[in-house]
Short mmCIF file of C-alpha atoms in Angstrom, two decimals:
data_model
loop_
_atom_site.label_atom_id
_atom_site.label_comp_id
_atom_site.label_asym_id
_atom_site.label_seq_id
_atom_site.Cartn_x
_atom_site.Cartn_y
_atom_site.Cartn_z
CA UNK A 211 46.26 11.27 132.01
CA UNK A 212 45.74 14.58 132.81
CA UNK A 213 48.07 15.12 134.86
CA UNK A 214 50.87 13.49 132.66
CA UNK A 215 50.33 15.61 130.00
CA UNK A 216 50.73 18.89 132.45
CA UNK A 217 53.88 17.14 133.49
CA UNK A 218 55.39 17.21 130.02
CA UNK A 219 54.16 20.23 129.06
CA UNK A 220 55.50 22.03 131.80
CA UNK A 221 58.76 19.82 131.02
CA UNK A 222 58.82 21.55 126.99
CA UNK A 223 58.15 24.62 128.50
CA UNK A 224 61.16 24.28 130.50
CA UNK A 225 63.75 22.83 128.03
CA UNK A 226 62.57 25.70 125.72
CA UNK A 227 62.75 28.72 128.22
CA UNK A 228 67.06 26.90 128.71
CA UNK A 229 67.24 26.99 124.55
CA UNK A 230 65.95 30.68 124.63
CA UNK A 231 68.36 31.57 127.87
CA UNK A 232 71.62 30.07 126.79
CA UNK A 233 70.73 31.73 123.07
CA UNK A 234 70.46 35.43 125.15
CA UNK A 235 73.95 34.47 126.47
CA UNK A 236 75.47 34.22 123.56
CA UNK A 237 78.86 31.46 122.90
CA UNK A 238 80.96 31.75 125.53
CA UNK A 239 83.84 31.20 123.45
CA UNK A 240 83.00 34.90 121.86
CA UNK A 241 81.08 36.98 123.99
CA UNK A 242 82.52 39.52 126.28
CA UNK A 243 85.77 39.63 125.24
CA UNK A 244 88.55 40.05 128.31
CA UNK A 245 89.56 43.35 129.33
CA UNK A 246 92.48 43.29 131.65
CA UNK A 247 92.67 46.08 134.22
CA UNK A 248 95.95 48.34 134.08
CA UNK A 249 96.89 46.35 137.50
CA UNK A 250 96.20 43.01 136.31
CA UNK A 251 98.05 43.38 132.73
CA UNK A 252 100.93 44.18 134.75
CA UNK A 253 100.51 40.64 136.41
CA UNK A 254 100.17 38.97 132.95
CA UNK A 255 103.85 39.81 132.24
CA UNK A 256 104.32 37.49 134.97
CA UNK A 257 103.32 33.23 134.14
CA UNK A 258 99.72 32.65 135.56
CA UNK A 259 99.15 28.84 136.60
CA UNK A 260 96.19 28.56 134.90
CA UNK A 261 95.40 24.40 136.45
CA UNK A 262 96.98 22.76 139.12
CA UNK A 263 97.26 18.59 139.92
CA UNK A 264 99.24 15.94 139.31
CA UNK A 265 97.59 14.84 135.39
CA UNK A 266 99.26 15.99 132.63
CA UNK A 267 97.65 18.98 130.83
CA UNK A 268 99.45 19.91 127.41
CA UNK A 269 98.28 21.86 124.20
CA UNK A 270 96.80 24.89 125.48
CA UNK A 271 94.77 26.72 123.59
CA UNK A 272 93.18 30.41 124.10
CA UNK A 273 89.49 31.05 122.98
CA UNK A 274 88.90 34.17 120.83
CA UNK A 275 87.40 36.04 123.54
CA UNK A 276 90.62 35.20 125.87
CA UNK A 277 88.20 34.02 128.59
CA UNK A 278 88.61 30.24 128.62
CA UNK A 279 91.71 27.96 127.89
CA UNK A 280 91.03 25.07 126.38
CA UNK A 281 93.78 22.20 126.63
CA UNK A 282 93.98 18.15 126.81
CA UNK A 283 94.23 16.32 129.77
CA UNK A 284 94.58 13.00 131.33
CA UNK A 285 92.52 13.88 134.55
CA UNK A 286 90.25 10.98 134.11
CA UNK A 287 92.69 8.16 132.74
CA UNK A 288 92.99 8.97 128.97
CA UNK A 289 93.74 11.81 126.81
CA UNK A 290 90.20 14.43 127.01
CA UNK A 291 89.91 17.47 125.82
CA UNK A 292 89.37 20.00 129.36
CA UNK A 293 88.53 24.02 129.35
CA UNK A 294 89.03 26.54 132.25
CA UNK A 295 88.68 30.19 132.72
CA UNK A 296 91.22 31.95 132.61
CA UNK A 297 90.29 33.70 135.69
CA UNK A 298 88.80 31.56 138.34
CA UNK A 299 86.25 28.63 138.08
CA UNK A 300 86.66 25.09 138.17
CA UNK A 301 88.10 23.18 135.06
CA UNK A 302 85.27 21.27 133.14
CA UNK A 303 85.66 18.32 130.39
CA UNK A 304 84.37 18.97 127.07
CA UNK A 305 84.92 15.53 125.14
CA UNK A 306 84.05 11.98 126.85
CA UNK A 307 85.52 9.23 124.53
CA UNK A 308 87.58 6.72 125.61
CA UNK A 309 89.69 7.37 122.99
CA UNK A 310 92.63 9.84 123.67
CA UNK A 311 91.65 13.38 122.39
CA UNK A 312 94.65 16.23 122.17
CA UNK A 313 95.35 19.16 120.86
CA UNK A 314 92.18 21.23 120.69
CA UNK A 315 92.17 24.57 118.11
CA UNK A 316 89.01 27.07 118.73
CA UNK A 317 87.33 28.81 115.41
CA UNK A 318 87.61 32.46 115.42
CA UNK A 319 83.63 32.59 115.78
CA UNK A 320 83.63 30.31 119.03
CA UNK A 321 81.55 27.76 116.87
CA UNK A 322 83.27 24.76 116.78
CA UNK A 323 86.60 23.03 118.40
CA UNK A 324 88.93 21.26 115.96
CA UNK A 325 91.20 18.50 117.29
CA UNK A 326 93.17 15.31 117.02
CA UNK A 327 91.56 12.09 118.07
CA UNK A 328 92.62 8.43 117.88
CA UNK A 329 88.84 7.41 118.22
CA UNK A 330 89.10 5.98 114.72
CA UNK A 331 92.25 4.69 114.48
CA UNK A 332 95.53 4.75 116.98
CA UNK A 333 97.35 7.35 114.03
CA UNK A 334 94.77 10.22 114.97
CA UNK A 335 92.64 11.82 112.78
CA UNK A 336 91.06 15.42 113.11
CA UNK A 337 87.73 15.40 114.80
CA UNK A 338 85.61 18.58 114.70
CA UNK A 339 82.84 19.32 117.67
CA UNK A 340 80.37 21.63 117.42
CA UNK A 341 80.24 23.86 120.47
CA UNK A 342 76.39 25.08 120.04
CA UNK A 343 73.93 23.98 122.91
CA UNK A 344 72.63 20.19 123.43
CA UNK A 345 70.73 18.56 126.75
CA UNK A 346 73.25 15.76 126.51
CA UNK A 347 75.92 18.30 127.09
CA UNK A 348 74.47 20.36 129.04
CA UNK A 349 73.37 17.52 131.56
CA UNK A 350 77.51 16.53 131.45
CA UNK A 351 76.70 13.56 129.86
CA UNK A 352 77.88 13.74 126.28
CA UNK A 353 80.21 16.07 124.68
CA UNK A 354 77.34 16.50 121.49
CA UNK A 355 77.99 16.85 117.46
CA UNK A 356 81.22 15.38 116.67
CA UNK A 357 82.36 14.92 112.97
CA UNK A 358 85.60 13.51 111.63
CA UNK A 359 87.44 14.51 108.57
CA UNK A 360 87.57 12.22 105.52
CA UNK A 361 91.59 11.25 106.16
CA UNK A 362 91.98 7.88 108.08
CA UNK A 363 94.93 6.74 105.99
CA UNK A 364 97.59 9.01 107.81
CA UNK A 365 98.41 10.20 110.56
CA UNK A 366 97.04 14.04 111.41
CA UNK A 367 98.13 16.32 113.67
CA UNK A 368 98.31 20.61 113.73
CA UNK A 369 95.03 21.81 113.13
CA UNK A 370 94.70 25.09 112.43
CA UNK A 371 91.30 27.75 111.33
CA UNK A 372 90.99 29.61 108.99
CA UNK A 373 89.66 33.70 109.98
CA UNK A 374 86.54 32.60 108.50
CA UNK A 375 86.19 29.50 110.50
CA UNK A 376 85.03 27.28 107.54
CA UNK A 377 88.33 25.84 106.45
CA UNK A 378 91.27 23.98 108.46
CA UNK A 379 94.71 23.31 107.50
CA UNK A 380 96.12 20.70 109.38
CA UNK A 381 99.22 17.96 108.88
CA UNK A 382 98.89 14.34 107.47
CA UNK A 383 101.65 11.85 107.29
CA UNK A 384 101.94 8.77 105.69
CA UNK A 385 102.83 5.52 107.43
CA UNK A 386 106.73 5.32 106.61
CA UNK A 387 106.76 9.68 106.05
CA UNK A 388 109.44 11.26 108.57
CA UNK A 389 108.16 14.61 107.31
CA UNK A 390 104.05 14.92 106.69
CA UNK A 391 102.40 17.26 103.78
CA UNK A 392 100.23 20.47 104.29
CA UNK A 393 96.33 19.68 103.69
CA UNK A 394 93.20 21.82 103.37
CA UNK A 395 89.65 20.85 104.21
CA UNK A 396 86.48 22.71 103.68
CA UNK A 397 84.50 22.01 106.66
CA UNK A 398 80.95 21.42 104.48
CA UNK A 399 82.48 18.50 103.15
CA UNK A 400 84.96 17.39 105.36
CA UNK A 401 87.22 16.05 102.36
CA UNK A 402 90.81 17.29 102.64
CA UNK A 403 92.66 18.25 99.45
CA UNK A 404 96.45 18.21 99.22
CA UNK A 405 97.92 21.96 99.59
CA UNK A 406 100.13 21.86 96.15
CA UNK A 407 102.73 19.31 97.35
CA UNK A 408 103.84 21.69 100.88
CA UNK A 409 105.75 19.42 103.05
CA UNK A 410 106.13 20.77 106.46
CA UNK A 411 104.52 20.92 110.47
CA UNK A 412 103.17 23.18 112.82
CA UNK A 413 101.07 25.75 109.86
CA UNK A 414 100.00 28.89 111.41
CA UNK A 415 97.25 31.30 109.46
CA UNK A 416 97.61 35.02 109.24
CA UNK A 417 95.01 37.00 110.10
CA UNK A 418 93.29 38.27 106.54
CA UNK A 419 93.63 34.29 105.59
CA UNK A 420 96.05 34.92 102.47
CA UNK A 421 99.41 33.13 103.83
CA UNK A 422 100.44 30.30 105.94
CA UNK A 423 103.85 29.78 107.58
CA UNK A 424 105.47 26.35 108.34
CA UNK A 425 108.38 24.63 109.22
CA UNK A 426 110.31 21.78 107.65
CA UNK A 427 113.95 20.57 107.82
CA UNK A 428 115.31 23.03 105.33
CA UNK A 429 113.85 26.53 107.26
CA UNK A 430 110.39 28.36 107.99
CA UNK A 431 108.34 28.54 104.86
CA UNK A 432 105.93 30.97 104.16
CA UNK A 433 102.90 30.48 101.40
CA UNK A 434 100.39 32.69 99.45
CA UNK A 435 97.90 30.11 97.81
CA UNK A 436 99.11 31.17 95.11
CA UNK A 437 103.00 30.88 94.04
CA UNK A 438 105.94 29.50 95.05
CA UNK A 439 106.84 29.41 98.83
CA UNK A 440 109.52 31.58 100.00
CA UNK A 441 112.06 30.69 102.76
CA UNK A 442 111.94 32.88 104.97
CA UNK A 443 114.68 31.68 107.89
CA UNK A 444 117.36 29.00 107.84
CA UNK A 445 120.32 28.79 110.14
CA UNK A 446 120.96 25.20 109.09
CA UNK A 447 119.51 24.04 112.15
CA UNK A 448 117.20 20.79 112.10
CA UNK A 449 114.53 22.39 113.78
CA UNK A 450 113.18 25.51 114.07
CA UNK A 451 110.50 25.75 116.19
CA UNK A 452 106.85 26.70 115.87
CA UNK A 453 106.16 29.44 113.67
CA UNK A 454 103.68 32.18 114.10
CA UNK A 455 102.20 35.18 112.41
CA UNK A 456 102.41 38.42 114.99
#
């Protein structure tokens, strides 16, 4: 009995001295940002094969700190959401359903992953994983805390953070909708609320929060929460591209 208990005991003090560690460390999505030597920014102007194989790996996306890429991939049969660094190391899997899982957005504060995932339904809904430390995940069994926004009547796609990674806007179409409509959702609640009748695709956030650009059939569109949006390019051209703030 004795015995046992040491067992366990020394097993707590274990799992807490790994809580206490990875805490020191900090998220990796954050911490020590990249600094690029003179010589190897030089190389950046220059495409870097980040993976190599024969899957398909699509929808890249760079963590705040510019140290990992995170990007989906069918490496293991379906759709998973992968990360690698963006110098060296081995690519590792971050979400395990057998569901296909695409298009992964990082928040600015490295705390949680947004993404599409037809888990609940073959549409695609946004999912939203928490990136803090679990055994599960840390044992590469489980990808952890995983919670789904309140939306399974459309289809959802474009995720995008808000600086103060509490919000998303993201992209939900109706079944029958060529052309879906811009939607806000407060990540406490998880209930998305309609962003005053915007139809469009592929939002992008600026960085103090106050505007979002998108694209439609008529131009790119930019939008202030607060009056009318203004078109901002239009060459009569069905589509435009993907539109970012620089």
């Amino acid at each position: 009995m004795t015995n046992g208990w040491q067992y366990w005991r020394l097993l707590l003090s274990l799992g807490l001295s790994l809580v206490i560690l990875v805490g020191c460390l900090g998220n990796r999505y954050t911490n020590r940002r990249l600094d690029l030597t003179a010589e190897e920014s030089q190389k950046f102007t220059q495409p870097l094969r980040i993976t190599a194989g024969n899957e398909s790996n699509f929808s890249p996306d760079l963590a705040p700190n510019q140290r990992y890429v995170l990007f989906a991939s069918n490496k293991r049969g379906n759709m998973d959401i992968w990360e690698k660094k963006t110098k060296g190391g081995n690519a590792q899997q971050v979400t395990f359903h057998p569901a296909d899982d695409f298009n992964p957005v990082v928040s600015p504060d490295g705390e949680r992953i947004a993404f599409v995932s037809r888990r609940a339904d073959a549409g695609g809904d946004i999912h939203i994983l928490d990136t803090g430390f679990s055994f599960t995940r840390f044992l590469g069994s489980n990808e952890g805390s995983v919670d789904q926004v309140n939306s399974r009547n459309t289809i959802d796609s474009d995720p995008i953070w808000f600086p103060d990674s509490e919000r998303l806007i993201f992209v939900a179409r109706r079944p029958g909708e060529r052309v879906g409509s811009l939607y806000t959702v407060d990540i406490a609640d998880l209930k998305p609320v309609v962003l005053n009748d915007l139809k469009g695709e592929h939002p992008h956030i600026n960085d103090q929060g106050d505007q979002v650009v998108y694209v439609n059939s008529d131009g790119v569109f930019t939008y202030n929460f607060k009056d009318e949006p203004v078109l901002v390019f239009n060459q009569g051209l069905p589509f435009v591209g993907q539109p970012r703030f620089v």
